[in-house]
Short mmCIF file of C-alpha atoms in Angstrom, two decimals:
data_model
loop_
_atom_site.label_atom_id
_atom_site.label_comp_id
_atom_site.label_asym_id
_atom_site.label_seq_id
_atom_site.Cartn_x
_atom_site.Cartn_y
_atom_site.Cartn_z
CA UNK A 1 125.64 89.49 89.82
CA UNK A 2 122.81 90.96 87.91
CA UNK A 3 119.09 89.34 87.62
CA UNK A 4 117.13 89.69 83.90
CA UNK A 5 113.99 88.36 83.46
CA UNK A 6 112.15 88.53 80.10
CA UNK A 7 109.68 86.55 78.12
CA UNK A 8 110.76 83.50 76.37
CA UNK A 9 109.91 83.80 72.55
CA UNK A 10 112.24 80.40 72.33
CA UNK A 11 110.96 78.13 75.22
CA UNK A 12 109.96 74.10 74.11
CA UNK A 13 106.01 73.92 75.03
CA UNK A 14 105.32 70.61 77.24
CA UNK A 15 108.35 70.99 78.90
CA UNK A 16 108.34 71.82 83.06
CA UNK A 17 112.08 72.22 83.84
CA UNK A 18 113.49 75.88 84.46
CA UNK A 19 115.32 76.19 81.38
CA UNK A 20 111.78 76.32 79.52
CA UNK A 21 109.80 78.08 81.63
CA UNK A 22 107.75 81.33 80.22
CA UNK A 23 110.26 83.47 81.70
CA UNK A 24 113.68 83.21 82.01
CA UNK A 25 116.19 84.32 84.52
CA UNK A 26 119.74 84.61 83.83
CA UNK A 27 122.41 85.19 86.86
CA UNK A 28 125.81 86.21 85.22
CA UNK A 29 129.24 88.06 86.43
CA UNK A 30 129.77 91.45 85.17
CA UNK A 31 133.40 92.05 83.27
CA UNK A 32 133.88 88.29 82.89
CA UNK A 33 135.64 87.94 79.88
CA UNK A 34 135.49 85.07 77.49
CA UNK A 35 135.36 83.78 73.53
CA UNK A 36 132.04 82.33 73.88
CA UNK A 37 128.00 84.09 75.07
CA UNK A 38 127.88 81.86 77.66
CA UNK A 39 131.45 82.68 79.82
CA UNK A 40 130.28 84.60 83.01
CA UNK A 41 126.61 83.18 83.02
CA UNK A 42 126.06 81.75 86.46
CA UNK A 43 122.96 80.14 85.99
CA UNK A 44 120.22 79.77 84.10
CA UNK A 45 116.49 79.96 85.73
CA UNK A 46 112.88 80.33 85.11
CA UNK A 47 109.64 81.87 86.24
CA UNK A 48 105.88 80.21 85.32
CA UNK A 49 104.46 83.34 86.39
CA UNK A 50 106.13 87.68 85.69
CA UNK A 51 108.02 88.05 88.89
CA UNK A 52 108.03 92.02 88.91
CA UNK A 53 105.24 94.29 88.58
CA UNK A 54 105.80 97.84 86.43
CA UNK A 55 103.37 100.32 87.04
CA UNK A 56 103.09 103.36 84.86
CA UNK A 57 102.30 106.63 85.79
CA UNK A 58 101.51 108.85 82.85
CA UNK A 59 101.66 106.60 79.37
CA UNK A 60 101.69 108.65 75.46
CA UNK A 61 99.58 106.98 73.48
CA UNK A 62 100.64 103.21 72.46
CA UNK A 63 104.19 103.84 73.67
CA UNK A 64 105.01 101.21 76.23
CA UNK A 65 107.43 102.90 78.29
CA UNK A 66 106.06 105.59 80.81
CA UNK A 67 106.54 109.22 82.53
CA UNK A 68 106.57 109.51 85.79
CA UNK A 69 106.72 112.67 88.67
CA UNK A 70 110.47 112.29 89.01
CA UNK A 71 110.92 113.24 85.24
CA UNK A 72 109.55 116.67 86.10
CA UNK A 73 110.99 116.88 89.39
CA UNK A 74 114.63 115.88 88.35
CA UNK A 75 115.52 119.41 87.45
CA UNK A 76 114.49 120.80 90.61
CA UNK A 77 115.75 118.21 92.65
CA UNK A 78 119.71 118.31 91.41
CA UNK A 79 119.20 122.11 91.99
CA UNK A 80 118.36 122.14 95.43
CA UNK A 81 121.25 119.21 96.26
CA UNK A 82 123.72 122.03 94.85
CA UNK A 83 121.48 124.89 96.99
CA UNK A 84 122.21 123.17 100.48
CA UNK A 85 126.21 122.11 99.10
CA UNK A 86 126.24 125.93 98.65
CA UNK A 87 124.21 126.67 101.47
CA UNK A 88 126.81 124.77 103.91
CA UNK A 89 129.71 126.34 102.23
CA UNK A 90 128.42 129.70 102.53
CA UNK A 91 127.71 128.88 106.05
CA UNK A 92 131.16 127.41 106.69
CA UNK A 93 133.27 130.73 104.80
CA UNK A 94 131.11 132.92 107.20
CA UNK A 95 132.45 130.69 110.33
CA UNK A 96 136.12 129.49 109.01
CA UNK A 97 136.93 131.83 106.17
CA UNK A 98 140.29 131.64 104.22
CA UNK A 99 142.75 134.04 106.06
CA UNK A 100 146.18 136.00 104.89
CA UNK A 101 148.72 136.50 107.69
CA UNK A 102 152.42 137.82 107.31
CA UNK A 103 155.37 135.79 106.62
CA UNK A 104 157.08 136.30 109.48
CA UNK A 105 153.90 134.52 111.41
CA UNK A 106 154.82 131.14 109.58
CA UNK A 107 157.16 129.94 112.35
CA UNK A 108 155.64 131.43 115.25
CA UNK A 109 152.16 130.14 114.33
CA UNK A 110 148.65 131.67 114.44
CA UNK A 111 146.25 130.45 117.13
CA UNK A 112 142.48 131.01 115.12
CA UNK A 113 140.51 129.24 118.05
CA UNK A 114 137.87 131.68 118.90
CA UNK A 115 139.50 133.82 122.19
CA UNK A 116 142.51 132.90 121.40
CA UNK A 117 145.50 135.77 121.66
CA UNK A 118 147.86 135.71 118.95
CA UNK A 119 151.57 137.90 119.68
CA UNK A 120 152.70 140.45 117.07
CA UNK A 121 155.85 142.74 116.95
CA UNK A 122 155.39 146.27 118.52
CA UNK A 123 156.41 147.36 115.38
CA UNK A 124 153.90 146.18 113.07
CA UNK A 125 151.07 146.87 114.98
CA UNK A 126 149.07 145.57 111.17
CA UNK A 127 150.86 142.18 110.91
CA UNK A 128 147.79 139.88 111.69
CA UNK A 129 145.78 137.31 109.75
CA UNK A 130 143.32 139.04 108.08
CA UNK A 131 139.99 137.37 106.27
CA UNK A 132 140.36 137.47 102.07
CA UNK A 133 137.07 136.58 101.08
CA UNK A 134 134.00 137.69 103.26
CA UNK A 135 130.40 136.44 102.78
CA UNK A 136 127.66 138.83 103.90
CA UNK A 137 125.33 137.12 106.20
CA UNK A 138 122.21 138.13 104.20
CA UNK A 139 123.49 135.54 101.30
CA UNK A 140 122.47 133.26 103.73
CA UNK A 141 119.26 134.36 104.22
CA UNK A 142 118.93 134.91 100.01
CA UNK A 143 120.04 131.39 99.22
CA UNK A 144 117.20 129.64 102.13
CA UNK A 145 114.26 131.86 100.79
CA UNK A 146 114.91 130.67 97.49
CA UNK A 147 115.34 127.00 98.44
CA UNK A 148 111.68 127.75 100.53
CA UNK A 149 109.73 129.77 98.21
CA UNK A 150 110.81 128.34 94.11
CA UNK A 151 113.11 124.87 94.44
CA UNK A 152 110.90 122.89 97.50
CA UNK A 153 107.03 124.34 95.97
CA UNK A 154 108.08 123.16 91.72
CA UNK A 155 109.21 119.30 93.86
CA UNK A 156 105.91 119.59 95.46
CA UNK A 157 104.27 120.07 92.16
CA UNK A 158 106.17 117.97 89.94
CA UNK A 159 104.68 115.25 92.31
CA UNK A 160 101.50 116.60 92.94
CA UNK A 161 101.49 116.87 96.25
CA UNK A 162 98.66 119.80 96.12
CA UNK A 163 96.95 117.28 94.98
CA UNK A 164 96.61 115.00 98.07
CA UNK A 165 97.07 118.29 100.34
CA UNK A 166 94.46 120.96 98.94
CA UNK A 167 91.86 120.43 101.58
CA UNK A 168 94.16 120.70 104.57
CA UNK A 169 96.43 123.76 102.81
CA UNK A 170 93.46 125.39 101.63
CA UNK A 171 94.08 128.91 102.03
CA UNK A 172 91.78 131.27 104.36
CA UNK A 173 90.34 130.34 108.50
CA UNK A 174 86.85 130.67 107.23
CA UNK A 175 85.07 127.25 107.20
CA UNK A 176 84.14 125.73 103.59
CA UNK A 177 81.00 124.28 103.52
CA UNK A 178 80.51 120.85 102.03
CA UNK A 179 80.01 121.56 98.38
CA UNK A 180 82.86 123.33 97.60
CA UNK A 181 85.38 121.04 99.44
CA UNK A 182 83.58 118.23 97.46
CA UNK A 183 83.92 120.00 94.31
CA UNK A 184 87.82 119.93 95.02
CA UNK A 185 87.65 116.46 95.90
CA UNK A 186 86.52 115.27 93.00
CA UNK A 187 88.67 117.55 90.72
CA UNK A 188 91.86 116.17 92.48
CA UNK A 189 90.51 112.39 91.87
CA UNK A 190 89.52 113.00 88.17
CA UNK A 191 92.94 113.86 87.57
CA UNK A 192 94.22 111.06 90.00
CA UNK A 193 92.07 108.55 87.85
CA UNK A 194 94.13 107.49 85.33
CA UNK A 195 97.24 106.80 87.90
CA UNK A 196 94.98 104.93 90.80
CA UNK A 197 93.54 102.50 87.57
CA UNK A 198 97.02 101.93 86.11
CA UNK A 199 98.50 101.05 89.54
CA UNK A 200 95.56 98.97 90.35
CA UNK A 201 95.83 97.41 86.95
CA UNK A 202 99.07 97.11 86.37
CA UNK A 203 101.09 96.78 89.83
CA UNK A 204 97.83 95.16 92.67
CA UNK A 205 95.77 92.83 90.40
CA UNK A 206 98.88 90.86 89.26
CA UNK A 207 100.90 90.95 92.34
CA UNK A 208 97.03 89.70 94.31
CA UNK A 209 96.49 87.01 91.36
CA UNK A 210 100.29 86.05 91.36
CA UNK A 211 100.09 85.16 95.55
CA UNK A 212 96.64 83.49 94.97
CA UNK A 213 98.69 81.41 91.97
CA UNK A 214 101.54 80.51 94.55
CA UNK A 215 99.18 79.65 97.14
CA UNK A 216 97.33 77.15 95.07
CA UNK A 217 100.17 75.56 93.48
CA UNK A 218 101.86 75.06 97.17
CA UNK A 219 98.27 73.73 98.48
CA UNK A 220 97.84 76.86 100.79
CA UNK A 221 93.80 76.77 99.42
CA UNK A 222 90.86 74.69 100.05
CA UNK A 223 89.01 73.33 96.62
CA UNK A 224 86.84 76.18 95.38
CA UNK A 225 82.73 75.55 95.43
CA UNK A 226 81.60 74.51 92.44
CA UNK A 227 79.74 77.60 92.01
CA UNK A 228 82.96 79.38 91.19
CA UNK A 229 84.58 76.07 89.11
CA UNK A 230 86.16 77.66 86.22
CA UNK A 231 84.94 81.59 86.85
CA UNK A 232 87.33 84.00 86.23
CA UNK A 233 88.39 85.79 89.40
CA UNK A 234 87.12 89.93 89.51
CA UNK A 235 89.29 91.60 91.92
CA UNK A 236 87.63 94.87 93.79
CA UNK A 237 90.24 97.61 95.74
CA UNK A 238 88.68 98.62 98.65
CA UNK A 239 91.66 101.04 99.54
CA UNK A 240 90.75 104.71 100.87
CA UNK A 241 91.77 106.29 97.37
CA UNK A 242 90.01 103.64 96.08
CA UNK A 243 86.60 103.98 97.41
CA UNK A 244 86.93 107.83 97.00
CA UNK A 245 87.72 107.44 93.14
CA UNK A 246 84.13 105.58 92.66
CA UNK A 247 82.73 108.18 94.99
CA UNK A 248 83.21 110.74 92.20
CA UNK A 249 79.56 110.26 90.55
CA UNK A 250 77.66 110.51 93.84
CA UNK A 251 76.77 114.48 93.59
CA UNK A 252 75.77 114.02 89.69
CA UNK A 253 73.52 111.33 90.86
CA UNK A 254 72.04 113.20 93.80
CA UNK A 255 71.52 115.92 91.62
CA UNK A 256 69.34 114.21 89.04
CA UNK A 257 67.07 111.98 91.66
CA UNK A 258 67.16 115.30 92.90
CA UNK A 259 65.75 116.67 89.58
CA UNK A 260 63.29 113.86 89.23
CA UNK A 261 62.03 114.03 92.67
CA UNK A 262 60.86 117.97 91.80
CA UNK A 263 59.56 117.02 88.73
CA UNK A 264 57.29 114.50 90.23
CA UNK A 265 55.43 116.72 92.05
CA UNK A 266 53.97 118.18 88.41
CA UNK A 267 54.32 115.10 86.32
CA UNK A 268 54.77 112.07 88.44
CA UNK A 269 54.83 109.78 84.89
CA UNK A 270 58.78 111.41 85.37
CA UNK A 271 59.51 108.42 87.94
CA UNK A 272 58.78 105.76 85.26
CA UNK A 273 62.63 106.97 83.59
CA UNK A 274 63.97 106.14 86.90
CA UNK A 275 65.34 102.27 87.61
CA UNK A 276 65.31 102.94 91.29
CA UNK A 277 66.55 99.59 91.96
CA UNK A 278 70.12 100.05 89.96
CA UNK A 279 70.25 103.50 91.42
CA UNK A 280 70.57 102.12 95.14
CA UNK A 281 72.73 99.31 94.20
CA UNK A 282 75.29 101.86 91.73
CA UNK A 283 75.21 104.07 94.88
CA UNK A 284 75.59 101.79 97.19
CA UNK A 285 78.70 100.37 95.45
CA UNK A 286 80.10 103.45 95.11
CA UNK A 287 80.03 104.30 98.91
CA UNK A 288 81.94 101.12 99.25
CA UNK A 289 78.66 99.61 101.50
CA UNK A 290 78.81 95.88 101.74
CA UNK A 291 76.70 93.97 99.26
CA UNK A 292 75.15 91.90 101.66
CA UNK A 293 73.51 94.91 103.21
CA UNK A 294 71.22 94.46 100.41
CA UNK A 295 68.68 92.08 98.76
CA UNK A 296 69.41 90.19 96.28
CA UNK A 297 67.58 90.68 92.81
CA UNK A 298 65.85 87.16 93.50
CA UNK A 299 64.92 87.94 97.17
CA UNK A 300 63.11 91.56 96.25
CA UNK A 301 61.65 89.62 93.02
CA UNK A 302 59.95 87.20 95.90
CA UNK A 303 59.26 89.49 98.38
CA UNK A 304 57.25 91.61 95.50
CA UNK A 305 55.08 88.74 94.30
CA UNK A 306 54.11 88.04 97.99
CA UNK A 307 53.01 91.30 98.60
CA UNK A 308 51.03 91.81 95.36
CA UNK A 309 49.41 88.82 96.79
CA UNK A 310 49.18 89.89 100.00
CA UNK A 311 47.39 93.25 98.69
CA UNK A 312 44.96 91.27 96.31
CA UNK A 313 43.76 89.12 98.71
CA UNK A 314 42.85 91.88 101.21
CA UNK A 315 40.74 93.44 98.49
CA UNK A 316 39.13 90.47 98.06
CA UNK A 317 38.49 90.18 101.49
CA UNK A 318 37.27 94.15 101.08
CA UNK A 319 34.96 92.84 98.83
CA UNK A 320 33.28 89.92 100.10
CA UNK A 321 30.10 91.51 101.79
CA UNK A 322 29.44 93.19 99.27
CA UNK A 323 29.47 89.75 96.89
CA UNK A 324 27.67 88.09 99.70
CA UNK A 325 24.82 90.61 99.46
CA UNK A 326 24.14 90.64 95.94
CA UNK A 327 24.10 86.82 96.45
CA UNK A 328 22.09 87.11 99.09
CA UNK A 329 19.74 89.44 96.49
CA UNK A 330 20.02 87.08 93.76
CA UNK A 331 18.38 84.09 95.87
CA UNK A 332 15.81 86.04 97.15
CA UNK A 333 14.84 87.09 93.50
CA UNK A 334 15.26 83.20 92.57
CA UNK A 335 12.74 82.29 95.06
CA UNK A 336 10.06 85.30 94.77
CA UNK A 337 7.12 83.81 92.03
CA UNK A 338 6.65 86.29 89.28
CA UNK A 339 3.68 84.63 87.67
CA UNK A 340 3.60 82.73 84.88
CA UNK A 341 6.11 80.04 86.43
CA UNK A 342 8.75 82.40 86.55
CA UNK A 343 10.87 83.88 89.32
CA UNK A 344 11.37 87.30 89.33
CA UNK A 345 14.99 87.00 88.27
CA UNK A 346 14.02 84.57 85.28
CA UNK A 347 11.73 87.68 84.47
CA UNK A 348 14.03 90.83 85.23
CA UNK A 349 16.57 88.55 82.98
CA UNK A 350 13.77 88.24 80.13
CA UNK A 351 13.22 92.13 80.38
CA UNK A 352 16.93 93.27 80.12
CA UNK A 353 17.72 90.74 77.19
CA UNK A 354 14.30 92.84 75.53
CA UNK A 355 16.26 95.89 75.89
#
């Protein structure tokens, strides 16, 4: 029996059985033979949702079909299967090779156990079974270098295994320091990039949406809050690769802060280009820390406006003997007599408005 699925460009809209479903499944007997299409199908199915995920590896521009490592390594790996055929042969000729022995031996039989004696005539002292073909041992030794040192390294690279291996192959006993072995890090993910988004794309998100579809259609899930009521669902991969592909940026953006903090010192109107906020939260994603170690936009909005009120009302505060004592001044003048029926300020008021 043999499974196909494929889209159904022909299915009746409205209709729920399995023979309308978006895809179809057909189950049929191979070789069956018959006058009509439909001799050898078994049955006839249907899937609401793509039961098979197809992740790509390496795509060329719109073409929808993929490359992948084993293209590459294909080659490489038929050659060394015929290596190690050869290898055991070799090994077995050495051990058990192909003998001649005199005619005369055919009844009497040759005994080729290792210590065995074998009987000859006196007179043919020569009459023996003799080897015809002879390997030297050093083919041996030829044939595994080869297999170690070209066919096993072009598998490795056809499937980039340097790649996930660079740091703990690295060649040299010195120690690295940090840069440098973050400087390969990154170089191995920015090349990794475009396969960790395709499979994450392309193989995780449906397969994760798919269960969550199942799950909700069997009543495996409470109602959703009406917060998320009709929100579309953002998936995030918090996988090891994962986490280390967003960690690419982090030495660019440690490197400009860093740039900003020295200009500063000279120009401090520098830190006005700077959204400091966005810059913790973008790192802070990218490290893969949990959201909730932070506050919200709201909450820092709040807790801003409270201290801005906080800090103006202790200069007010600052400032309130100094307001009581030039009302305390300001009485005084009120009540001193001037002359005239005026107070002295009535009169220091009538002098400045001279002026």
């Amino acid at each position: 029996m043999r499974l196909q699925d494929h889209a159904r460009p022909d299915r009746l809209y409205g209709r729920i059985d399995r023979t309308n479903k978006p895809f179809r499944s057909i189950m049929w007997e191979p070789g069956a033979e018959g006058n009509s299409d439909t001799d050898g199908i078994l049955k006839v199915d249907g899937f609401d949702r793509k039961p098979f995920a197809t992740p790509r590896w390496e795509t060329q521009g719109f073409d929808p079909y993929a490359f992948g490592p084993g293209f590459d390594a294909l080659p490489d790996s038929r050659k060394l299967q015929l290596q190690e055929i050869r290898y055991q042969v070799a090994i077995d000729t050495i051990v058990r090779p192909p003998v001649q022995a005199p005619v005369q031996s055919r009844n009497d039989g040759l005994n080729l156990v290792p210590g065995s004696i074998n009987f000859t005539a006196a007179t043919d002292m020569n009459a023996g079974a003799r080897p015809i073909l002879q390997i030297p041992p050093q083919a041996l030794e030829y044939i595994a270098r080869d297999i170690q040192n070209r066919t096993e390294p072009a598998i490795e690279q056809g499937f980039y295994t340097p790649l996930f291996t660079a740091i703990t192959n690295m060649p040299g006993v010195q120690p690295r320091n940090v840069e440098e072995i973050a400087r390969r890090h990154e170089e191995q993910l920015a090349q990794l990039g475009p396969v960790v988004d395709r499979v994450q794309i392309e193989k995780l998100e449906p397969l994760v949406m798919q269960s969550f579809s199942i799950c909700a259609d069997a009543g495996l899930l409470p109602p959703a809050p009406e917060v998320l009521q009709g929100q579309e669902m953002k998936l995030e991969f918090v996988s090891i690769l994962a986490q280390a592909q967003r960690m690419i940026g982090l030495t660019s953006m440690e490197r400009g802060l860093g740039l900003i903090g020295n200009l500063s010192a000279t120009n401090p109107a520098v830190l006005d280009l700077v959204n400091f906020d966005e810059t913790v939260r973008e790192y802070w994603e990218r490290l893969g820390v949990p959201a909730r170690t932070l506050n919200s936009a709201e909450a820092v909005a709040s807790k801003r406006q409270a201290d801005a009120q906080a800090a103006q009302a202790e200069r007010t505060a600052a400032m309130m003997p100094a307001m009581n004592q030039g009302a305390q001044a300001a009485s005084l003048l009120a009540e001193t007599d001037a002359g005239n029926g005026q107070s002295l300020l009535q009169a220091a008021g009538g002098m400045l408005s001279g002026v």
